[in-house]
């Protein structure tokens, strides 16, 4: 017996998707990451950051911003393509949320355990610059369009090194599924040790994928006025900025899973806490990039991506090859 | 997991999602009614105060076309490399020889493309 | 319930491919092509070819559709034609072609093709990799030649002639 609605609401699948690690936790964590970024960059720049919106240190600032943005007017520019203008940020958010469904947060908490989890994650992430291109095109305004084109070219620079840096992980572990990679790390130690170069490359190329400084050409705030997000009014602006934080969370979670052993860690602390500690460490590192490096130029990025980054990722693959096959076997 | 069918809760989750969006929209309309008619100022493209001139989708960055091309081709190559990498422990060095020849044939065009991309006057 | 998934994916794929062909605005057409590829990736997942599905998303939608979109945006809207009128001959051709393909599909599915085996115990990625490299190694080399030719050929076609200095 039991009320069917209560059964539904407490069934594992529903809770996993709707609450954690699904939609509700993504929304709350996305907002908290926005606060963390503003506070962190403020402290680095010797400012205070958000202060007033709350009990402690302005922690509700992002929620206040979300509520404010929800009530703003939706004005769509002249000649803009309405369908893509509205659908692009929504699709970007869906892509970001879908990424988090693939990550194992704790032994048993994973929404979708696919045996090709790693390529599917990277494949879904590859879709987001296409969405940015469509969003920039649809606004029928010069700056968003330039931002969208820059997103396209930026993708061509870093995408191959991103795939190839994870290729080293695949070579060493011999599996494409994220739970398999964690199992390997349980037996043989965290993959950041044999794959240090790969981890570094992954960090750099994923920062480029997330369009964060130093690679935030598509939304360069001081050059092209928020780039592809420039024409987005109120609620759509929130939908356009939100996926940036969700992708940050997703990429840091992936880095933790494939290089730092995911939820593995000594016993008294539960695995989920280990997972979040490691993820927040990586998120902090990526946020510190923002305060430290100036923006790259597009032609610098393209040239460096295709020479330096590609060479380093091929070197990483060769290192992983020799680790697996052994030195004398050439 | 998809091959085993969709669990029934999916419908309820979608319903919850749609209900949330509907709730937000209704609250918006109730709390802040405003005149939805677009005035010319509202509809103009935003350029930080400057009056925009010229059509919206003008500046094309065409000089980086070779990079897009290389990206498409090497994405395909990455797919085959993943198939090789997955099984490296079983394939060993003898299994790597076909892949090595594959890369040796596919990499020199990269150098040629980079060389062409550097000559900006071609585009 | 599997049938419902298949039906939904098939409808999405077919509808968006029709849209890709018939849309007046080419950007809509390119985006619809992307959705069609997404539907195909879903169908690959249903057939337990998850490796192919993942790379279908990555390569087709992530690279090819982007290239098409870029080209369409570059060339501009004047290239889109209005949808062709439904002449009698084209209607007849469409019916005949559907009959032909339907018959071929029915015959091939009724014959002794081994059906997709539900890899409940893990899909055979290792087998795929072994087959690709050991069994089809020569074809792999030809593929690399094709890719190399694609790069060189496309660049040669696309670049403008350098003026004699």
Coordinates of C-alpha atoms in Angstrom, one line a residue:
Chain A
X1 CA 0.0 0.0 0.0
X2 CA 1.1 3.5 0.1
X3 CA 0.0 6.6 -1.7
X4 CA 1.1 6.3 -5.4
X5 CA 2.1 9.9 -5.4
X6 CA 4.3 9.5 -2.4
X7 CA 5.8 6.4 -4.0
X8 CA 6.5 8.4 -7.1
X9 CA 8.0 11.3 -5.3
X10 CA 10.3 9.2 -3.3
X11 CA 11.4 6.8 -6.0
X12 CA 15.1 6.9 -6.6
X13 CA 14.9 7.8 -10.2
X14 CA 12.6 10.7 -9.6
X15 CA 14.7 12.0 -6.8
X16 CA 17.9 11.6 -8.8
X17 CA 16.6 13.6 -11.7
X18 CA 14.5 16.2 -10.0
X19 CA 16.5 16.9 -6.8
X20 CA 20.0 15.5 -6.7
X21 CA 22.2 15.3 -8.7
X22 CA 19.5 16.6 -11.1
X23 CA 17.6 19.8 -11.7
X24 CA 17.1 21.4 -8.3
X25 CA 20.7 20.8 -7.2
X26 CA 22.0 22.1 -10.5
X27 CA 20.0 25.3 -10.1
X28 CA 21.1 25.9 -6.6
X29 CA 24.7 25.0 -7.2
X30 CA 24.8 27.1 -10.3
X31 CA 23.6 30.1 -8.3
X32 CA 26.0 29.4 -5.5
X33 CA 28.9 29.1 -8.0
X34 CA 28.0 32.5 -9.4
X35 CA 28.2 33.9 -5.9
X36 CA 31.5 32.1 -5.3
X37 CA 33.0 33.5 -8.5
X38 CA 32.1 37.0 -7.7
X39 CA 33.4 36.8 -4.2
X40 CA 36.6 35.1 -5.2
X41 CA 37.5 37.5 -8.0
X42 CA 36.6 40.3 -5.7
X43 CA 38.9 39.1 -3.0
X44 CA 41.7 38.6 -5.5
X45 CA 41.1 42.2 -6.7
X46 CA 41.2 43.4 -3.1
X47 CA 37.5 44.2 -3.1
X48 CA 34.7 42.9 -1.0
X49 CA 32.3 41.5 -3.5
X50 CA 28.6 40.8 -2.8
X51 CA 27.8 41.7 0.7
X52 CA 24.3 42.9 1.4
X53 CA 22.0 40.3 0.1
X54 CA 22.0 38.0 3.0
X55 CA 22.9 36.4 6.3
X56 CA 26.5 35.9 5.5
X57 CA 28.7 37.5 2.9
X58 CA 26.0 38.1 0.3
X59 CA 25.4 34.5 -0.4
X60 CA 21.9 35.0 -1.6
X61 CA 23.0 37.6 -4.1
X62 CA 22.6 35.3 -7.1
X63 CA 19.1 34.3 -6.1
X64 CA 18.3 38.0 -5.7
X65 CA 19.6 38.5 -9.2
X66 CA 17.6 35.6 -10.6
X67 CA 14.4 37.0 -9.1
X68 CA 15.2 40.4 -10.4
X69 CA 15.9 39.2 -13.9
X70 CA 12.7 37.2 -14.0
X71 CA 10.7 40.3 -13.7
X72 CA 12.3 42.3 -16.5
X73 CA 10.8 42.9 -19.8
X74 CA 11.4 40.7 -22.8
X75 CA 12.3 42.9 -25.7
X76 CA 13.4 41.1 -28.9
X77 CA 15.4 43.2 -31.4
X78 CA 14.2 44.2 -34.8
X79 CA 14.6 41.5 -37.4
X80 CA 15.8 38.9 -34.9
X81 CA 14.9 35.3 -35.5
X82 CA 12.6 34.7 -32.7
X83 CA 12.7 30.9 -32.6
X84 CA 16.5 30.6 -32.3
X85 CA 16.7 33.7 -30.1
X86 CA 14.5 32.1 -27.5
X87 CA 15.4 28.5 -28.0
X88 CA 19.2 28.9 -27.9
X89 CA 19.6 29.7 -24.2
X90 CA 17.0 27.0 -23.3
X91 CA 18.9 24.4 -25.3
X92 CA 22.2 25.6 -23.7
X93 CA 20.7 25.0 -20.3
X94 CA 19.4 21.6 -21.3
X95 CA 22.9 20.6 -22.6
X96 CA 24.5 21.7 -19.3
X97 CA 22.0 19.8 -17.3
X98 CA 22.4 16.7 -19.5
X99 CA 26.1 16.7 -18.8
X100 CA 25.6 16.3 -15.1
X101 CA 23.5 13.2 -15.6
X102 CA 26.6 11.3 -16.7
X103 CA 28.8 11.9 -13.8
X104 CA 29.1 9.4 -10.9
X105 CA 28.8 11.4 -7.8
X106 CA 29.0 8.5 -5.4
X107 CA 29.0 4.8 -5.8
X108 CA 25.4 4.4 -6.9
X109 CA 24.4 8.0 -7.5
X110 CA 24.6 8.4 -11.2
X111 CA 21.7 9.2 -13.4
X112 CA 22.9 7.5 -16.6
X113 CA 25.6 4.9 -16.5
X114 CA 26.5 4.5 -20.2
X115 CA 29.4 2.4 -21.2
X116 CA 30.6 5.2 -23.5
X117 CA 30.2 7.9 -20.9
X118 CA 33.4 9.8 -21.6
X119 CA 32.8 10.3 -25.4
X120 CA 29.1 11.1 -24.8
X121 CA 30.0 13.8 -22.3
X122 CA 32.5 15.4 -24.6
X123 CA 30.1 15.0 -27.6
X124 CA 27.3 16.8 -25.7
X125 CA 29.7 19.5 -24.7
X126 CA 30.7 19.9 -28.4
X127 CA 27.2 21.0 -29.1
X128 CA 27.3 24.2 -27.1
X129 CA 29.4 26.4 -29.4
X130 CA 26.9 25.6 -32.1
X131 CA 24.2 26.9 -29.9
X132 CA 26.2 30.0 -29.2
X133 CA 26.7 30.5 -33.0
X134 CA 22.9 30.2 -33.5
X135 CA 22.2 32.6 -30.6
X136 CA 24.7 35.2 -32.0
X137 CA 23.3 34.9 -35.5
X138 CA 19.7 35.1 -34.4
X139 CA 19.9 38.5 -32.7
X140 CA 20.5 40.4 -35.9
X141 CA 22.9 42.7 -34.3
X142 CA 26.6 43.2 -35.0
X143 CA 28.2 42.4 -31.6
X144 CA 26.3 39.2 -30.9
X145 CA 27.1 38.0 -34.4
X146 CA 30.8 38.6 -33.9
X147 CA 30.6 36.9 -30.6
X148 CA 28.9 33.9 -32.1
X149 CA 31.5 33.6 -34.9
X150 CA 34.3 33.9 -32.4
X151 CA 32.7 31.0 -30.5
X152 CA 32.8 28.9 -33.6
X153 CA 36.5 29.6 -34.3
X154 CA 37.4 29.1 -30.7
X155 CA 35.8 25.7 -30.8
X156 CA 37.9 24.7 -33.8
X157 CA 41.0 25.7 -31.9
X158 CA 40.6 23.7 -28.7
X159 CA 38.2 20.9 -29.4
X160 CA 40.8 18.4 -30.8
X161 CA 43.3 18.9 -28.0
X162 CA 40.4 18.4 -25.6
X163 CA 39.5 15.0 -27.1
X164 CA 43.1 14.0 -27.4
X165 CA 44.0 14.8 -23.8
X166 CA 41.2 12.5 -22.6
X167 CA 42.6 9.9 -25.0
X168 CA 45.5 9.4 -22.6
X169 CA 43.0 8.5 -19.9
X170 CA 41.4 6.0 -22.2
X171 CA 44.7 4.4 -23.1
X172 CA 45.7 3.9 -19.5
X173 CA 42.4 2.7 -18.2
X174 CA 41.2 0.8 -21.3
X175 CA 37.6 1.8 -20.8
X176 CA 35.3 4.5 -21.9
X177 CA 32.8 4.5 -19.1
X178 CA 33.2 6.9 -16.2
X179 CA 32.5 4.3 -13.5
X180 CA 35.1 2.1 -15.2
X181 CA 37.6 4.9 -14.9
X182 CA 36.9 5.3 -11.2
X183 CA 37.2 1.6 -10.7
X184 CA 40.6 1.7 -12.4
X185 CA 41.7 4.5 -10.1
X186 CA 40.5 2.6 -7.1
X187 CA 42.9 -0.2 -8.0
X188 CA 45.8 1.7 -9.4
X189 CA 45.9 5.2 -8.0
X190 CA 44.6 8.5 -9.2
X191 CA 45.2 9.1 -12.9
X192 CA 46.6 12.6 -12.4
X193 CA 49.9 10.9 -11.6
X194 CA 50.6 9.1 -14.9
X195 CA 48.7 11.7 -16.9
X196 CA 49.9 15.0 -15.5
X197 CA 50.4 16.5 -18.9
X198 CA 47.0 15.3 -20.0
X199 CA 45.4 16.8 -16.9
X200 CA 47.0 20.1 -17.5
X201 CA 45.9 20.0 -21.2
X202 CA 42.4 19.1 -20.1
X203 CA 42.3 21.9 -17.7
X204 CA 43.4 24.4 -20.3
X205 CA 41.1 23.2 -23.1
X206 CA 38.1 22.8 -20.9
X207 CA 38.6 26.4 -19.7
X208 CA 38.5 27.3 -23.4
X209 CA 35.4 25.2 -23.9
X210 CA 33.6 26.9 -21.1
X211 CA 34.4 30.3 -22.6
X212 CA 36.0 31.6 -19.4
X213 CA 38.9 33.9 -19.2
X214 CA 41.5 33.7 -20.6
X215 CA 39.4 32.3 -23.4
X216 CA 36.3 34.3 -23.2
X217 CA 36.4 35.8 -26.7
X218 CA 32.7 35.1 -27.5
X219 CA 31.6 37.1 -24.5
X220 CA 34.4 39.5 -24.2
X221 CA 33.0 42.1 -22.0
X222 CA 35.2 45.0 -22.7
X223 CA 35.5 44.4 -26.5
X224 CA 32.2 43.4 -27.9
X225 CA 29.8 44.2 -25.1
X226 CA 28.9 40.8 -23.8
X227 CA 29.2 39.3 -27.3
X228 CA 26.5 36.8 -28.1
X229 CA 24.6 37.5 -24.9
X230 CA 24.4 41.3 -25.6
X231 CA 20.8 41.4 -26.9
X232 CA 19.3 39.0 -24.4
X233 CA 16.7 40.7 -22.2
X234 CA 15.8 39.8 -18.6
X235 CA 14.9 36.2 -18.1
X236 CA 16.7 35.1 -21.3
X237 CA 19.9 36.7 -20.1
X238 CA 19.7 34.6 -17.0
X239 CA 19.2 31.5 -19.2
X240 CA 22.1 32.6 -21.3
X241 CA 24.5 33.1 -18.4
X242 CA 23.3 30.2 -16.3
X243 CA 24.8 27.4 -18.5
X244 CA 28.2 28.9 -18.0
X245 CA 28.2 28.0 -14.4
X246 CA 26.5 24.6 -15.0
X247 CA 29.3 23.8 -17.5
X248 CA 31.9 24.9 -15.0
X249 CA 30.4 22.5 -12.5
X250 CA 30.1 19.7 -15.1
X251 CA 33.7 20.1 -16.3
X252 CA 35.1 20.2 -12.9
X253 CA 33.1 17.1 -12.0
X254 CA 34.5 15.4 -15.0
X255 CA 38.1 16.4 -14.2
X256 CA 37.6 15.1 -10.7
X257 CA 36.2 11.9 -12.1
X258 CA 38.8 11.1 -14.6
X259 CA 41.9 12.5 -13.0
X260 CA 41.3 12.8 -9.3
X261 CA 39.5 9.6 -8.6
X262 CA 36.0 10.9 -8.3
X263 CA 34.4 10.0 -5.1
X264 CA 37.3 7.8 -3.9
X265 CA 38.9 8.7 -0.6
X266 CA 39.7 7.4 2.8
X267 CA 36.8 6.1 4.9
X268 CA 35.6 8.4 7.6
X269 CA 34.5 11.0 5.1
X270 CA 31.6 9.8 2.9
X271 CA 32.3 9.5 -0.9
X272 CA 30.0 12.3 -1.8
X273 CA 31.8 14.8 0.4
X274 CA 35.1 13.7 -1.2
X275 CA 33.6 14.3 -4.6
X276 CA 32.5 17.8 -3.7
X277 CA 35.7 18.7 -2.0
X278 CA 37.7 17.8 -5.1
X279 CA 35.3 19.5 -7.5
X280 CA 35.3 22.7 -5.5
X281 CA 39.1 22.6 -5.5
X282 CA 39.1 22.5 -9.3
X283 CA 36.4 25.1 -9.6
X284 CA 38.4 27.4 -7.4
X285 CA 41.5 26.8 -9.6
X286 CA 39.6 27.6 -12.8
X287 CA 38.1 30.7 -11.2
X288 CA 41.5 31.9 -10.2
X289 CA 42.5 31.7 -13.9
X290 CA 39.9 34.4 -14.5
X291 CA 41.6 36.9 -12.2
X292 CA 45.1 36.1 -13.4
X293 CA 45.3 35.9 -17.1
X294 CA 44.5 38.5 -19.8
X295 CA 42.4 37.5 -22.7
X296 CA 44.0 35.7 -25.7
X297 CA 43.5 37.0 -29.3
X298 CA 41.7 34.8 -31.7
X299 CA 44.6 34.2 -34.1
X300 CA 46.9 33.5 -31.2
X301 CA 44.5 31.0 -29.9
X302 CA 44.0 29.3 -33.2
X303 CA 47.7 29.1 -33.9
X304 CA 48.6 27.9 -30.4
X305 CA 45.8 25.5 -30.3
X306 CA 46.8 23.8 -33.5
X307 CA 50.6 23.8 -32.9
X308 CA 51.4 23.8 -29.2
X309 CA 48.3 22.2 -27.7
X310 CA 48.1 19.5 -30.4
X311 CA 51.7 18.7 -30.1
X312 CA 51.4 18.4 -26.3
X313 CA 48.4 16.2 -26.6
X314 CA 50.1 13.9 -29.1
X315 CA 53.1 13.8 -26.7
X316 CA 50.7 12.9 -23.9
X317 CA 49.3 10.0 -26.0
X318 CA 52.8 8.8 -26.7
X319 CA 53.6 8.9 -23.0
X320 CA 50.5 7.0 -22.2
X321 CA 51.3 4.5 -24.9
X322 CA 54.7 3.7 -23.4
X323 CA 53.2 3.5 -20.0
X324 CA 50.8 0.8 -21.1
X325 CA 52.8 -1.1 -23.7
X326 CA 56.2 -0.8 -22.0
X327 CA 59.4 0.8 -23.2
X328 CA 61.3 -1.9 -25.1
X329 CA 58.3 -2.7 -27.3
X330 CA 58.7 -0.3 -30.1
Chain B
X1 CA 19.8 2.2 -20.4
X2 CA 17.6 3.6 -23.1
X3 CA 17.1 0.2 -24.6
X4 CA 15.3 -0.9 -21.6
X5 CA 12.5 1.5 -22.0
X6 CA 11.6 4.8 -20.4
X7 CA 10.6 4.6 -16.8
X8 CA 7.2 5.9 -16.0
X9 CA 8.4 8.7 -13.8
X10 CA 9.6 10.6 -16.9
X11 CA 6.1 11.9 -17.6
X12 CA 5.7 13.2 -14.1
X13 CA 9.1 14.9 -14.3
X14 CA 8.2 16.6 -17.5
X15 CA 4.9 17.7 -16.0
X16 CA 6.6 19.1 -13.0
X17 CA 9.0 21.0 -15.3
X18 CA 6.1 22.5 -17.3
X19 CA 4.2 23.4 -14.2
X20 CA 7.2 25.3 -12.8
X21 CA 7.6 27.2 -16.0
X22 CA 3.9 28.0 -16.1
X23 CA 4.0 29.1 -12.5
X24 CA 6.9 31.5 -13.2
X25 CA 5.2 33.0 -16.2
X26 CA 1.9 33.5 -14.3
X27 CA 3.8 35.1 -11.4
X28 CA 5.6 37.4 -13.8
X29 CA 2.4 38.6 -15.4
X30 CA 0.7 39.1 -12.1
X31 CA 3.5 40.9 -10.3
X32 CA 4.8 43.2 -13.0
X33 CA 2.3 44.1 -15.6
X34 CA 3.7 46.3 -18.2
X35 CA 3.0 47.5 -21.7
X36 CA 4.2 44.8 -24.0
X37 CA 4.0 46.8 -27.2
X38 CA 7.4 47.3 -28.7
X39 CA 8.5 50.8 -29.2
X40 CA 11.2 51.7 -31.7
X41 CA 13.7 52.2 -28.9
X42 CA 13.0 48.8 -27.4
X43 CA 13.4 47.1 -30.7
X44 CA 16.7 48.7 -31.8
X45 CA 19.9 46.7 -31.5
X46 CA 21.9 47.4 -28.4
X47 CA 25.2 49.1 -28.9
X48 CA 25.8 50.8 -25.6
X49 CA 24.1 54.0 -26.6
X50 CA 25.4 54.3 -30.1
X51 CA 22.8 54.5 -32.8
X52 CA 23.5 51.4 -34.9
X53 CA 24.0 51.7 -38.6
X54 CA 24.1 49.0 -41.2
X55 CA 22.7 45.5 -41.3
X56 CA 23.2 43.2 -38.4
X57 CA 25.0 40.2 -39.8
X58 CA 27.9 41.8 -41.6
X59 CA 31.3 41.2 -40.4
X60 CA 32.5 37.8 -41.4
X61 CA 35.7 36.3 -40.2
X62 CA 36.7 34.3 -43.2
X63 CA 40.4 34.2 -42.8
X64 CA 40.2 31.3 -40.3
X65 CA 38.4 28.9 -42.7
X66 CA 41.3 26.4 -42.8
X67 CA 41.0 25.9 -39.1
X68 CA 37.4 24.9 -39.4
X69 CA 38.3 22.4 -42.1
X70 CA 41.1 20.9 -40.1
X71 CA 38.7 20.6 -37.2
X72 CA 36.1 18.6 -39.1
X73 CA 38.7 16.2 -40.5
X74 CA 40.6 15.7 -37.3
X75 CA 37.4 15.2 -35.3
X76 CA 36.8 12.1 -37.5
X77 CA 40.4 11.0 -36.9
X78 CA 39.9 11.3 -33.2
X79 CA 37.0 8.8 -33.5
X80 CA 39.3 6.2 -34.8
X81 CA 42.0 7.0 -32.3
X82 CA 39.5 6.4 -29.5
X83 CA 38.7 2.9 -30.9
X84 CA 42.4 2.2 -30.9
X85 CA 43.1 3.6 -27.5
X86 CA 40.3 1.7 -25.8
X87 CA 41.9 -1.7 -26.6
X88 CA 45.6 -0.8 -26.5
X89 CA 46.4 -3.3 -23.7
X90 CA 45.2 -6.2 -25.9
X91 CA 46.4 -4.8 -29.2
X92 CA 49.9 -4.1 -28.0
X93 CA 52.5 -2.7 -30.4
X94 CA 51.6 -4.9 -33.3
X95 CA 48.1 -3.6 -33.3
X96 CA 49.4 -0.1 -33.2
X97 CA 51.1 -0.3 -36.6
X98 CA 48.0 0.3 -38.6
X99 CA 47.1 3.3 -36.5
X100 CA 50.7 4.6 -36.8
X101 CA 50.5 4.4 -40.6
X102 CA 47.1 6.1 -40.3
X103 CA 48.5 9.0 -38.4
X104 CA 51.6 9.2 -40.6
X105 CA 49.3 9.7 -43.6
X106 CA 46.9 12.0 -41.9
X107 CA 49.3 14.4 -40.2
X108 CA 51.3 16.0 -43.0
X109 CA 48.1 17.6 -44.5
X110 CA 47.9 19.3 -41.1
X111 CA 51.2 20.9 -41.6
X112 CA 50.2 22.0 -45.1
X113 CA 47.0 23.4 -43.8
X114 CA 48.7 25.3 -41.1
X115 CA 51.2 26.7 -43.6
X116 CA 48.3 27.8 -45.8
X117 CA 46.4 29.3 -42.8
X118 CA 49.4 31.4 -42.0
X119 CA 49.4 33.1 -45.4
X120 CA 46.7 35.5 -44.7
X121 CA 46.4 36.9 -48.1
X122 CA 44.9 33.7 -49.4
X123 CA 41.6 34.4 -47.8
Chain C
X1 CA 7.9 0.9 -23.9
X2 CA 10.8 0.5 -26.2
X3 CA 8.5 0.9 -29.1
X4 CA 7.5 4.3 -27.9
X5 CA 11.1 5.4 -27.7
X6 CA 11.7 4.1 -31.2
X7 CA 8.6 5.7 -32.6
X8 CA 9.4 9.1 -31.0
X9 CA 13.0 9.0 -32.3
X10 CA 11.9 7.9 -35.8
X11 CA 9.3 10.6 -36.0
X12 CA 11.7 13.3 -34.9
X13 CA 14.3 12.1 -37.4
X14 CA 12.0 11.9 -40.4
X15 CA 10.2 15.2 -39.6
X16 CA 13.4 17.1 -39.1
X17 CA 14.9 15.7 -42.3
X18 CA 11.9 16.8 -44.2
X19 CA 12.2 20.2 -42.6
X20 CA 15.9 20.3 -43.5
X21 CA 15.0 19.8 -47.2
X22 CA 12.0 22.0 -47.4
X23 CA 12.7 24.9 -45.2
X24 CA 12.9 28.2 -46.9
X25 CA 15.4 29.8 -44.5
X26 CA 18.5 27.7 -44.8
X27 CA 19.6 28.3 -41.3
X28 CA 16.4 26.5 -40.1
X29 CA 17.3 23.8 -42.6
X30 CA 20.8 23.4 -41.2
X31 CA 19.5 23.3 -37.6
X32 CA 16.8 20.8 -38.6
X33 CA 19.6 18.7 -40.1
X34 CA 21.3 18.8 -36.7
X35 CA 18.1 17.5 -35.0
X36 CA 17.8 14.8 -37.6
X37 CA 21.4 13.7 -36.7
X38 CA 20.4 13.8 -33.1
X39 CA 17.5 11.5 -33.8
X40 CA 19.8 9.2 -35.7
X41 CA 22.1 9.1 -32.7
X42 CA 19.2 8.1 -30.5
X43 CA 18.4 5.3 -32.9
X44 CA 22.0 4.2 -32.8
X45 CA 21.7 4.1 -29.0
X46 CA 18.6 1.9 -29.3
X47 CA 20.6 -0.4 -31.5
X48 CA 23.2 -0.7 -28.8
X49 CA 25.8 1.0 -31.1
X50 CA 26.6 3.4 -28.4
X51 CA 30.1 4.2 -29.6
X52 CA 28.8 5.2 -33.0
X53 CA 26.1 7.2 -31.4
X54 CA 28.5 9.2 -29.3
X55 CA 30.7 10.0 -32.2
X56 CA 27.7 10.7 -34.4
X57 CA 26.9 13.5 -32.0
X58 CA 30.4 14.7 -31.8
X59 CA 31.4 14.6 -35.4
X60 CA 28.2 15.1 -37.3
X61 CA 26.4 17.6 -35.2
X62 CA 29.5 19.1 -33.6
X63 CA 31.5 19.6 -36.7
X64 CA 29.6 19.0 -39.9
X65 CA 26.5 20.9 -39.0
X66 CA 28.6 23.7 -37.7
X67 CA 30.4 23.9 -41.0
X68 CA 27.2 23.9 -42.9
X69 CA 25.8 26.6 -40.6
X70 CA 28.8 28.8 -41.1
X71 CA 28.6 28.4 -44.8
X72 CA 24.9 29.2 -44.9
X73 CA 25.4 32.3 -42.8
X74 CA 28.3 33.3 -45.0
X75 CA 26.4 33.0 -48.2
X76 CA 23.3 34.6 -47.0
X77 CA 19.6 34.2 -47.4
X78 CA 19.3 34.8 -51.1
X79 CA 20.2 31.2 -51.7
X80 CA 17.1 29.7 -50.3
X81 CA 14.5 28.7 -52.8
X82 CA 10.8 28.5 -52.3
X83 CA 9.5 25.0 -51.9
X84 CA 9.0 23.2 -55.2
X85 CA 5.4 22.7 -56.3
X86 CA 4.0 19.3 -56.2
X87 CA 3.9 18.3 -59.8
X88 CA 2.3 15.0 -60.8
X89 CA 5.4 13.4 -62.0
X90 CA 7.3 14.2 -58.8
X91 CA 4.4 12.8 -56.8
X92 CA 4.5 9.6 -58.8
X93 CA 8.3 9.4 -58.4
X94 CA 7.9 9.8 -54.6
X95 CA 5.3 7.0 -54.4
X96 CA 7.3 4.6 -56.5
X97 CA 10.5 5.3 -54.5
X98 CA 8.7 4.8 -51.2
X99 CA 7.3 1.5 -52.5
X100 CA 10.8 0.4 -53.6
X101 CA 12.5 1.3 -50.3
X102 CA 9.7 -0.1 -48.2
X103 CA 9.9 -3.4 -50.1
X104 CA 13.6 -3.6 -49.7
X105 CA 13.3 -2.9 -46.0
X106 CA 10.7 -5.5 -45.5
X107 CA 12.6 -8.1 -47.5
X108 CA 15.8 -7.5 -45.6
X109 CA 14.2 -7.6 -42.2
X110 CA 12.4 -10.8 -43.0
X111 CA 15.6 -12.5 -44.2
X112 CA 18.3 -13.9 -42.1
X113 CA 19.9 -10.7 -40.8
X114 CA 20.9 -11.3 -37.2
X115 CA 19.0 -8.8 -35.1
X116 CA 20.7 -6.5 -32.7
X117 CA 21.5 -8.4 -29.6
X118 CA 20.7 -6.4 -26.5
X119 CA 24.1 -6.0 -24.9
X120 CA 22.8 -6.3 -21.4
X121 CA 26.1 -7.5 -20.3
X122 CA 28.1 -4.7 -21.7
X123 CA 28.5 -3.7 -25.3
X124 CA 31.3 -5.2 -27.3
X125 CA 33.5 -2.2 -27.6
X126 CA 36.6 -4.3 -27.3
X127 CA 35.3 -6.4 -30.2
X128 CA 34.7 -3.3 -32.2
X129 CA 38.2 -2.1 -31.6
X130 CA 39.7 -5.4 -32.5
X131 CA 37.7 -5.7 -35.6
X132 CA 38.4 -2.2 -36.7
X133 CA 42.2 -2.5 -36.4
X134 CA 43.0 -6.1 -37.1
X135 CA 40.3 -7.0 -39.5
X136 CA 39.9 -3.7 -41.3
X137 CA 43.4 -2.3 -41.0
X138 CA 43.8 -1.9 -44.8
X139 CA 40.5 -0.1 -45.1
X140 CA 41.7 2.2 -42.3
X141 CA 44.7 3.2 -44.3
X142 CA 42.5 4.0 -47.3
X143 CA 40.3 6.1 -45.0
X144 CA 43.3 8.1 -43.9
X145 CA 44.2 8.7 -47.5
X146 CA 40.6 9.9 -48.2
X147 CA 40.8 12.3 -45.2
X148 CA 44.2 13.6 -46.3
X149 CA 42.8 14.2 -49.7
X150 CA 39.8 15.9 -48.2
X151 CA 42.0 18.4 -46.3
X152 CA 44.3 19.2 -49.2
X153 CA 41.5 19.3 -51.8
X154 CA 39.2 21.5 -49.8
X155 CA 41.9 24.0 -49.0
X156 CA 43.1 24.2 -52.5
X157 CA 39.6 24.8 -53.8
X158 CA 38.8 27.4 -51.2
X159 CA 41.8 29.6 -51.3
X160 CA 42.0 32.4 -53.7
X161 CA 45.0 32.5 -56.0
X162 CA 48.0 34.2 -54.7
X163 CA 48.9 37.1 -56.9
X164 CA 52.2 37.0 -58.5
X165 CA 54.6 39.0 -56.4

